[in-house]
Short mmCIF file of N, CA and C in Angstrom, two decimals:
data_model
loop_
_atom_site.label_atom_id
_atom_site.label_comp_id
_atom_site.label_asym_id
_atom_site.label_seq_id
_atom_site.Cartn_x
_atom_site.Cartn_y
_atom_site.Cartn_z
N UNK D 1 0.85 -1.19 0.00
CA UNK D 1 0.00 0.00 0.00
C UNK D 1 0.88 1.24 0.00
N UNK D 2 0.92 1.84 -0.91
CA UNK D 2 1.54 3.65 -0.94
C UNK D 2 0.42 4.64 -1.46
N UNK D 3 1.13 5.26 -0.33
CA UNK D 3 0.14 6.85 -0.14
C UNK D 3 0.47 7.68 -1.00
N UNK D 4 -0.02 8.09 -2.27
CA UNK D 4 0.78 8.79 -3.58
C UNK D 4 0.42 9.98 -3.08
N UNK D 5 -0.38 10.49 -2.03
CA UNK D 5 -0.12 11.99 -1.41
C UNK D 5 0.89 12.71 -0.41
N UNK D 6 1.46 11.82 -0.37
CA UNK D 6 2.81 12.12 0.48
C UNK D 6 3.68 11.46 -0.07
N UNK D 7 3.82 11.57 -1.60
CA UNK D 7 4.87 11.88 -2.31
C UNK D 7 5.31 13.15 -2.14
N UNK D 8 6.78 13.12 -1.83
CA UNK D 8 7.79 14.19 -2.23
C UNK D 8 8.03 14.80 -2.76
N UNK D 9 7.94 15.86 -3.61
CA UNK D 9 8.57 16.60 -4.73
C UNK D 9 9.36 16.97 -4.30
N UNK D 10 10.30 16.65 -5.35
CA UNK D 10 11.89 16.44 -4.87
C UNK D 10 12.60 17.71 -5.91
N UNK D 11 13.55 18.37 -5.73
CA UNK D 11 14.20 19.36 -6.58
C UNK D 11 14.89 18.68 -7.08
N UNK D 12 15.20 18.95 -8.43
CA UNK D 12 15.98 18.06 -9.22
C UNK D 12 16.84 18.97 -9.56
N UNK D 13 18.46 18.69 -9.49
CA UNK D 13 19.80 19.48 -9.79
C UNK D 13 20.55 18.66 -10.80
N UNK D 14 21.02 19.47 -11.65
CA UNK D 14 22.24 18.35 -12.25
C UNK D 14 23.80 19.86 -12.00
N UNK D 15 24.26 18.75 -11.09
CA UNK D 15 25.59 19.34 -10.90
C UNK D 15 26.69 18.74 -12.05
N UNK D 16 27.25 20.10 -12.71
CA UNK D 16 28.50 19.28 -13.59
C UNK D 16 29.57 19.79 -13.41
N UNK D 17 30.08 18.39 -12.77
CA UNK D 17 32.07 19.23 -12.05
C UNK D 17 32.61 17.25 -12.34
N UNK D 18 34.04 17.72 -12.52
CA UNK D 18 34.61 16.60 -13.51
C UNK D 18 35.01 16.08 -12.48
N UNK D 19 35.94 16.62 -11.19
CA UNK D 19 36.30 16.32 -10.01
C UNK D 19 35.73 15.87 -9.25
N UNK D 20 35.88 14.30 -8.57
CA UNK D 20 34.97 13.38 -7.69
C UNK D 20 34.72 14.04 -6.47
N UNK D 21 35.77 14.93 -5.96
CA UNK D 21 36.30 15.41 -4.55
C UNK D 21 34.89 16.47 -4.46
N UNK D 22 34.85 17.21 -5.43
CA UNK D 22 34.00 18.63 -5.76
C UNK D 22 33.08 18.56 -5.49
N UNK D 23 32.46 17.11 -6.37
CA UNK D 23 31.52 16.08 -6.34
C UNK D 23 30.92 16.12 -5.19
N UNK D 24 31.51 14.91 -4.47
CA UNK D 24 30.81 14.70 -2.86
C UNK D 24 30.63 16.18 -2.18
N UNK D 25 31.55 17.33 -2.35
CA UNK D 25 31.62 17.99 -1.55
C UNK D 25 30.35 19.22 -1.35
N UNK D 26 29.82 19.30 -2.89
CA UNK D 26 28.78 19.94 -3.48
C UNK D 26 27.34 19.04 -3.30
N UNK D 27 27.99 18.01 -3.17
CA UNK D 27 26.61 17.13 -2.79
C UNK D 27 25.98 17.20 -1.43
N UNK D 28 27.14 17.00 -0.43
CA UNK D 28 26.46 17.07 0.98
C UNK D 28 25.90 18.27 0.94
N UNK D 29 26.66 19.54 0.42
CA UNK D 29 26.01 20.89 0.82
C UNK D 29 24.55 21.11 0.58
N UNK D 30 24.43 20.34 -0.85
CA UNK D 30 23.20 20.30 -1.11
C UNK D 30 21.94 19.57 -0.30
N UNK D 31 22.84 18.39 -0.12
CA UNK D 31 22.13 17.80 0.79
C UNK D 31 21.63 17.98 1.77
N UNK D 32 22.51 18.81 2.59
CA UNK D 32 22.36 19.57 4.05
C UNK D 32 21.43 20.57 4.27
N UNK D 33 21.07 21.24 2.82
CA UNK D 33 20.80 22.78 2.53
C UNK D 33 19.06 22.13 2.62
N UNK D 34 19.04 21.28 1.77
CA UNK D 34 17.45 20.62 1.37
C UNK D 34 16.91 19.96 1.82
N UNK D 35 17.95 19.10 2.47
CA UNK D 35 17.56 17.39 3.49
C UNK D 35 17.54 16.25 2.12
N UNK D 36 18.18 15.53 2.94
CA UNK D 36 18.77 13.91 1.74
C UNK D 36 17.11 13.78 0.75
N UNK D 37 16.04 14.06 1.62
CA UNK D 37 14.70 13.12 0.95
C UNK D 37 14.18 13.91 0.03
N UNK D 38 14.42 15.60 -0.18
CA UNK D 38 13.81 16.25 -1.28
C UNK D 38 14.73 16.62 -1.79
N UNK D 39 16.03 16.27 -2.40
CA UNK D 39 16.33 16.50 -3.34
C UNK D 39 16.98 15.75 -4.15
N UNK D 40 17.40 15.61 -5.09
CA UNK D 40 17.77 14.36 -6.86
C UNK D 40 18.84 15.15 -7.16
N UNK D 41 20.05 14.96 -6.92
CA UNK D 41 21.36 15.61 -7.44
C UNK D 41 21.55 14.38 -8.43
N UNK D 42 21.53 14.61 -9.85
CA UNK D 42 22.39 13.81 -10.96
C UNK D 42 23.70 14.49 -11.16
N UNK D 43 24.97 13.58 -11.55
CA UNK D 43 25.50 13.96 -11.59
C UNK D 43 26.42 14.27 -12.91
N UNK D 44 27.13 15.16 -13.47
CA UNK D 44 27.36 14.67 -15.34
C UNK D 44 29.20 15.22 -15.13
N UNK D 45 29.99 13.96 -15.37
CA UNK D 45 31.69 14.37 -15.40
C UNK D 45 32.05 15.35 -16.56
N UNK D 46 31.41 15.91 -17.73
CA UNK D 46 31.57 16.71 -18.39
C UNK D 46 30.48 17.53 -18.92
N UNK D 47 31.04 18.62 -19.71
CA UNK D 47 29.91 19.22 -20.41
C UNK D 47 28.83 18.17 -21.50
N UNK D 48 29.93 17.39 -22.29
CA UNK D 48 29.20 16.31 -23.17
C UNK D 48 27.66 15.79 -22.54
N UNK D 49 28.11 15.19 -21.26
CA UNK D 49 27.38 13.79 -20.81
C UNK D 49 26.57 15.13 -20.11
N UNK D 50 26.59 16.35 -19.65
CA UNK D 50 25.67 17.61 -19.09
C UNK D 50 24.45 17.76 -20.33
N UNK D 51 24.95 17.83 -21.39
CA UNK D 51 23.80 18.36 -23.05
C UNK D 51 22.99 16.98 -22.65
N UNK D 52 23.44 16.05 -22.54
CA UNK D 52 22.91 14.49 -22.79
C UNK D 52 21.94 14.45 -21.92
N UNK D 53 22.37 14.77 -20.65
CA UNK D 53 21.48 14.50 -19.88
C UNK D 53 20.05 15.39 -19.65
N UNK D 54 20.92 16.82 -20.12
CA UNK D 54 19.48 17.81 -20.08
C UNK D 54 18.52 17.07 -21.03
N UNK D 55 19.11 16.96 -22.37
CA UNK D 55 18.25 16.88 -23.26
C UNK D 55 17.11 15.36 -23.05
N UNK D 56 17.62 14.22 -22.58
CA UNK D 56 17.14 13.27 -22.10
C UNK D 56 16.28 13.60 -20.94
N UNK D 57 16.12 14.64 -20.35
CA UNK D 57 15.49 14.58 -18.92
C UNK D 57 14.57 15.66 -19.64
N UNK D 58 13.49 15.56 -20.63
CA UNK D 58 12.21 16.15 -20.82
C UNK D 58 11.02 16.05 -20.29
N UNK D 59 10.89 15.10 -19.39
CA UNK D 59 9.85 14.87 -18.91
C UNK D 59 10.34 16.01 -17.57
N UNK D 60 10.67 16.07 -16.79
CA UNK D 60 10.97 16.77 -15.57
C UNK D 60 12.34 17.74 -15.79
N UNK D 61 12.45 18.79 -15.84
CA UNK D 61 13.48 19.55 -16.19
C UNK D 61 14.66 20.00 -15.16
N UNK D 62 15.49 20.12 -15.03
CA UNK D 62 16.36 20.12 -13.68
C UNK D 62 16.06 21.99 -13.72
N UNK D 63 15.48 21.94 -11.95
CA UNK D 63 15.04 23.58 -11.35
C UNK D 63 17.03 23.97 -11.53
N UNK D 64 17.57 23.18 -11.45
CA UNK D 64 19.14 23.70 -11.69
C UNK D 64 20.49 22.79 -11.77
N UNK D 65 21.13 24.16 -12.90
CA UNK D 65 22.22 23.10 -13.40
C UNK D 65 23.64 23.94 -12.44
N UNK D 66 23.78 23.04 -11.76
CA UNK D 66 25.77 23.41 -11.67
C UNK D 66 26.67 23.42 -12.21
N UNK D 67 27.21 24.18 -13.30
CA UNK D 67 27.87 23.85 -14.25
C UNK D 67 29.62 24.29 -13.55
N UNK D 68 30.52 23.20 -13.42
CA UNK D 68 32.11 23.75 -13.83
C UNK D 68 32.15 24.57 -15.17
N UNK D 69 33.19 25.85 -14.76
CA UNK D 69 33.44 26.36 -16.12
C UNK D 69 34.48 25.64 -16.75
N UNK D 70 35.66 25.23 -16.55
CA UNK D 70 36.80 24.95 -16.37
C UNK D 70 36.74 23.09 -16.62
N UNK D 71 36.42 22.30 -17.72
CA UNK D 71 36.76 21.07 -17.72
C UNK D 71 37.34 20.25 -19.08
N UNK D 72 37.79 19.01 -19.00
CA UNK D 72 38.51 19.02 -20.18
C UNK D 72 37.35 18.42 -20.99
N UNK D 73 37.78 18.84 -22.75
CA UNK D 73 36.50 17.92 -23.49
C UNK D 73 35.79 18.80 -23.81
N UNK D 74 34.70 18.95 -23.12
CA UNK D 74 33.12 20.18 -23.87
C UNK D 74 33.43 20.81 -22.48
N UNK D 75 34.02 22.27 -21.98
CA UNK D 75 33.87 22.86 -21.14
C UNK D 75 32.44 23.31 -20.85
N UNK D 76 32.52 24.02 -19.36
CA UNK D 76 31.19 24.45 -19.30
C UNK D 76 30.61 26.03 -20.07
N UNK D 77 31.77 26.76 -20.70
CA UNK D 77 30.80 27.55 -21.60
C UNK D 77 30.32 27.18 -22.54
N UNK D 78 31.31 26.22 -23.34
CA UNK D 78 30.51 25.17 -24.41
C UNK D 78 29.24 24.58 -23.86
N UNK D 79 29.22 23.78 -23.17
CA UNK D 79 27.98 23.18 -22.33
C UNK D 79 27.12 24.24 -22.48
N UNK D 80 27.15 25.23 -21.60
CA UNK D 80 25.96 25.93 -21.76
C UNK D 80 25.06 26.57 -22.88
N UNK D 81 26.62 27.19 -24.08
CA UNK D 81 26.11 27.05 -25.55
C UNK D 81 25.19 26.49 -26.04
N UNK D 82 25.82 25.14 -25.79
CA UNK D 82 25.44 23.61 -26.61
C UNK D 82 23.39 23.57 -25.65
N UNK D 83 22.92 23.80 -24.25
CA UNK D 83 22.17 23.67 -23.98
C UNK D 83 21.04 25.14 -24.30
N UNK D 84 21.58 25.77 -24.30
CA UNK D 84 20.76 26.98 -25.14
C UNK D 84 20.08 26.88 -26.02
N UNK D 85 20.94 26.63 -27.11
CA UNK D 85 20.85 26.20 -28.43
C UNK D 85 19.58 25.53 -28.44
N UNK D 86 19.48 24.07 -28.25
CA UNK D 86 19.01 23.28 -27.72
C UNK D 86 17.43 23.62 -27.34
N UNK D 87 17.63 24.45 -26.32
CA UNK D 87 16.48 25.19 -25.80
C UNK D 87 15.23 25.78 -26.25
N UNK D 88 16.44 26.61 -27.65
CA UNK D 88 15.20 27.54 -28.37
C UNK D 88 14.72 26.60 -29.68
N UNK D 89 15.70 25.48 -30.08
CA UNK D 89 15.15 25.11 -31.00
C UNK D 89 13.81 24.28 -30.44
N UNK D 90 13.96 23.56 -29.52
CA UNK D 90 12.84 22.67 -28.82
C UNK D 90 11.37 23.54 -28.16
N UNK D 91 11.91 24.91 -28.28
CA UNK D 91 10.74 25.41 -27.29
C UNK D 91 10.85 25.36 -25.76
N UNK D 92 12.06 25.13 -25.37
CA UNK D 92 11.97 24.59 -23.70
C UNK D 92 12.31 25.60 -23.13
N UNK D 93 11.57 25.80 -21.96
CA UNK D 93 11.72 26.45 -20.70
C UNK D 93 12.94 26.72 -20.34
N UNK D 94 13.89 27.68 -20.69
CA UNK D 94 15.74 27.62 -19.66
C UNK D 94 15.88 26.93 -18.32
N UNK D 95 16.46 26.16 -19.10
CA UNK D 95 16.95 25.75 -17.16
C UNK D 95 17.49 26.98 -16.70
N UNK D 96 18.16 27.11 -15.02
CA UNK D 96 19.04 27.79 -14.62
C UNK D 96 19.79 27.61 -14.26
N UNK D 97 21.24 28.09 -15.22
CA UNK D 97 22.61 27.73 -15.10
C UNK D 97 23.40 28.65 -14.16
N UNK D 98 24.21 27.94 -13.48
CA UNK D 98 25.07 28.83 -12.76
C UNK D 98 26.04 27.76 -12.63
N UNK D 99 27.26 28.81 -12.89
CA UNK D 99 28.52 28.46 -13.11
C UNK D 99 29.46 28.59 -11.57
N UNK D 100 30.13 27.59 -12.14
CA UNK D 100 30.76 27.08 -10.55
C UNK D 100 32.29 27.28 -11.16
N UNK D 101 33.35 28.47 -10.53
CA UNK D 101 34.41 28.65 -11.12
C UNK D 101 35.49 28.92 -10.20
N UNK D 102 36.47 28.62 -10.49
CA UNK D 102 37.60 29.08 -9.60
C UNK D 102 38.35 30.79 -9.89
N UNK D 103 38.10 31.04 -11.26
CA UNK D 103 38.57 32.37 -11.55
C UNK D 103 36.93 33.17 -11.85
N UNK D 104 37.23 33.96 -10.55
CA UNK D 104 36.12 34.89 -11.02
C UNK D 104 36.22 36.50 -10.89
N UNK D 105 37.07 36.96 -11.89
CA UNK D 105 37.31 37.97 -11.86
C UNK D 105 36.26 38.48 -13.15
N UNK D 106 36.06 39.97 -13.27
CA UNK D 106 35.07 40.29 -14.14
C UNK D 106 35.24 40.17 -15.58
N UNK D 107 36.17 39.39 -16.21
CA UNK D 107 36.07 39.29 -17.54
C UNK D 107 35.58 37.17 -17.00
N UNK D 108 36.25 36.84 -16.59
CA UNK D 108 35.50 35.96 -16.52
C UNK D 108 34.29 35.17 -16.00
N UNK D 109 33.52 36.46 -15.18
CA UNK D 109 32.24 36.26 -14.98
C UNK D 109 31.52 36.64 -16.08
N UNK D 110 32.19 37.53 -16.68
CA UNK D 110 31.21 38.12 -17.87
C UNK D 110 31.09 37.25 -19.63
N UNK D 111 32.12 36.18 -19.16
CA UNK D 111 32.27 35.24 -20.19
C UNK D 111 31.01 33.99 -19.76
N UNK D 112 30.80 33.89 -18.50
CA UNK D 112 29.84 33.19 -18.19
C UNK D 112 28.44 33.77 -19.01
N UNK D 113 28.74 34.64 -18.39
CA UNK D 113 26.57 35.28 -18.49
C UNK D 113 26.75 35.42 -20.15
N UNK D 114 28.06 35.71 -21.20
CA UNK D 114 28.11 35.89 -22.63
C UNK D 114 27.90 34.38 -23.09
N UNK D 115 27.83 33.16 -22.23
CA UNK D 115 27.62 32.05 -22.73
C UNK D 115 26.31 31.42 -22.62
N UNK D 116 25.56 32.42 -21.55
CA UNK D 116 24.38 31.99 -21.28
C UNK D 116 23.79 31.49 -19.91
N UNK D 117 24.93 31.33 -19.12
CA UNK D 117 24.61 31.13 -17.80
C UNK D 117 23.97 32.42 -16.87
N UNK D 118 23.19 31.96 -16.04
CA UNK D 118 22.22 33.23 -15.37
C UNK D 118 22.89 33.56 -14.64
N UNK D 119 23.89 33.14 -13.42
CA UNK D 119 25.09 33.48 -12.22
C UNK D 119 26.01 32.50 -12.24
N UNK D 120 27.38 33.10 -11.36
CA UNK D 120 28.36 32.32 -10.94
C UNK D 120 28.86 32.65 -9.73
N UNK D 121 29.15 31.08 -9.52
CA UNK D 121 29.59 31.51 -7.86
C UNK D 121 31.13 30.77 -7.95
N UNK D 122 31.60 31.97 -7.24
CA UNK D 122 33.01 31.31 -7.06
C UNK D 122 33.60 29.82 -6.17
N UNK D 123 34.83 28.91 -6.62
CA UNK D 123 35.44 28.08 -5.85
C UNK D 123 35.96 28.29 -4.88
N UNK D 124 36.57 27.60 -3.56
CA UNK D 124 35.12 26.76 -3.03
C UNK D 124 34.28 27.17 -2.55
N UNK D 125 33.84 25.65 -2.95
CA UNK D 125 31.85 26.40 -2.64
C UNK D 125 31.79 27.20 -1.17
N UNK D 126 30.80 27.78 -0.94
CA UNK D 126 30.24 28.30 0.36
C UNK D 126 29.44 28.22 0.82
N UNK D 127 28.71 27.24 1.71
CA UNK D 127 27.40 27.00 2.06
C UNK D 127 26.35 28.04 2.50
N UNK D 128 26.86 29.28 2.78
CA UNK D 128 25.96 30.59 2.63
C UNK D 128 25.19 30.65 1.25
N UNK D 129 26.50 30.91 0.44
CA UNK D 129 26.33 31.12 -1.16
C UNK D 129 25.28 30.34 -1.57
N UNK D 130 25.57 28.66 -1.48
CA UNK D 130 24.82 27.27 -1.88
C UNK D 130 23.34 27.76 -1.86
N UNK D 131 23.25 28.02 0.06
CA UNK D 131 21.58 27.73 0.28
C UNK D 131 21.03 29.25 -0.26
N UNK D 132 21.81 30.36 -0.48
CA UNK D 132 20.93 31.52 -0.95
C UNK D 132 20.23 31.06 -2.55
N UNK D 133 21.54 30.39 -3.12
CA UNK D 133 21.01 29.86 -4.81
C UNK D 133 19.89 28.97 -4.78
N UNK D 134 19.75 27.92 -3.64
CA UNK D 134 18.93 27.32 -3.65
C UNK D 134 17.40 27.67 -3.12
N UNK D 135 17.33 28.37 -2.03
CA UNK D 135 16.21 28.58 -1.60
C UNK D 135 15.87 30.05 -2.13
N UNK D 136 16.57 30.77 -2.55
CA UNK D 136 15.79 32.33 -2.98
C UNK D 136 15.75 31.93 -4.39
N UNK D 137 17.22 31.40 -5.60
CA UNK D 137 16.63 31.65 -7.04
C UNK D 137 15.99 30.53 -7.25
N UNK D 138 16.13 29.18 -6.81
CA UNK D 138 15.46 28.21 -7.32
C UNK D 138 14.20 27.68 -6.83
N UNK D 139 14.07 28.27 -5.58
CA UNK D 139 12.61 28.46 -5.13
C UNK D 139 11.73 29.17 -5.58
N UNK D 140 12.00 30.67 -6.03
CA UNK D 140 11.42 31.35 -6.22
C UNK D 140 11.39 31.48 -7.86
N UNK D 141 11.88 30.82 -8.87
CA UNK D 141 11.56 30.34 -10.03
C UNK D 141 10.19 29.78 -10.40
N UNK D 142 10.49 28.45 -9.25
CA UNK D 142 9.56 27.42 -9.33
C UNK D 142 8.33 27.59 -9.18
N UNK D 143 7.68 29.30 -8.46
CA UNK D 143 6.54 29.03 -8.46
C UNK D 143 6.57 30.27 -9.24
N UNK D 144 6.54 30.60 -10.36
CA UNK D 144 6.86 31.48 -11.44
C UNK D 144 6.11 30.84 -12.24
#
């Protein structure tokens, strides 16, 4: 017997950082920020397997993407390009990208938002930073 009214809606994130370490480390925050049971962190080691997965996940759209700027292969301004693109040809709703970077000085924040990403937050993460992205922009998207 399950009670389909106390189903969860769960926030769905796709974090993309190539680094395993980054990985876990961006995960607990998230985790911590939301609680383990409402939220779906997928995870994508590059920009490539990031396009793949947006584009595959049409049924439910990720409220947000974590994108590394900085990876080898399809970086994340490519990535975000490549999911834009994507976007307008399909008709889809923007996800919201925010870029996760170690250099964030103003030419290279401004290479972010010229690629299409909505914010960036600098390396390492900051769990202030984390839960403001999460509970003010991606909350307040969602009921938009």
């Amino acid at each position: 017997y399950t009670d389909t009214y106390m189903e969860v809606i769960k926030t769905r994130i796709l974090l993309v950082e190539d680094h395993p370490v980054n990985q876990k480390v961006a995960m607990r925050m998230i985790q911590k920020i939301l609680g383990n049971h409402k939220v779906e962190v997928h995870i994508a080691n590059d920009g490539f397997e990031a396009i793949s997965m947006v584009q595959k996940n049409t049924g439910k759209q990720y409220e947000l993407i974590l994108m590394d700027v900085q990876m080898p292969g399809c970086d994340g301004l490519e990535a975000t390009q490549r999911i834009r693109q994507w976007e307008k040809d399909k008709k889809v709703k923007p996800h919201f990208i925010c870029a996760l970077t170690a250099h964030a000085t103003p030419s290279d924040v401004e290479e972010c938002i010229k690629s299409g990403m909505d914010q960036y937050m600098s390396k390492p993460l900051n769990m202030q930073h984390i839960r403001d992205l999460l509970l003010l922009e991606v909350q307040e998207r969602s009921t938009r």
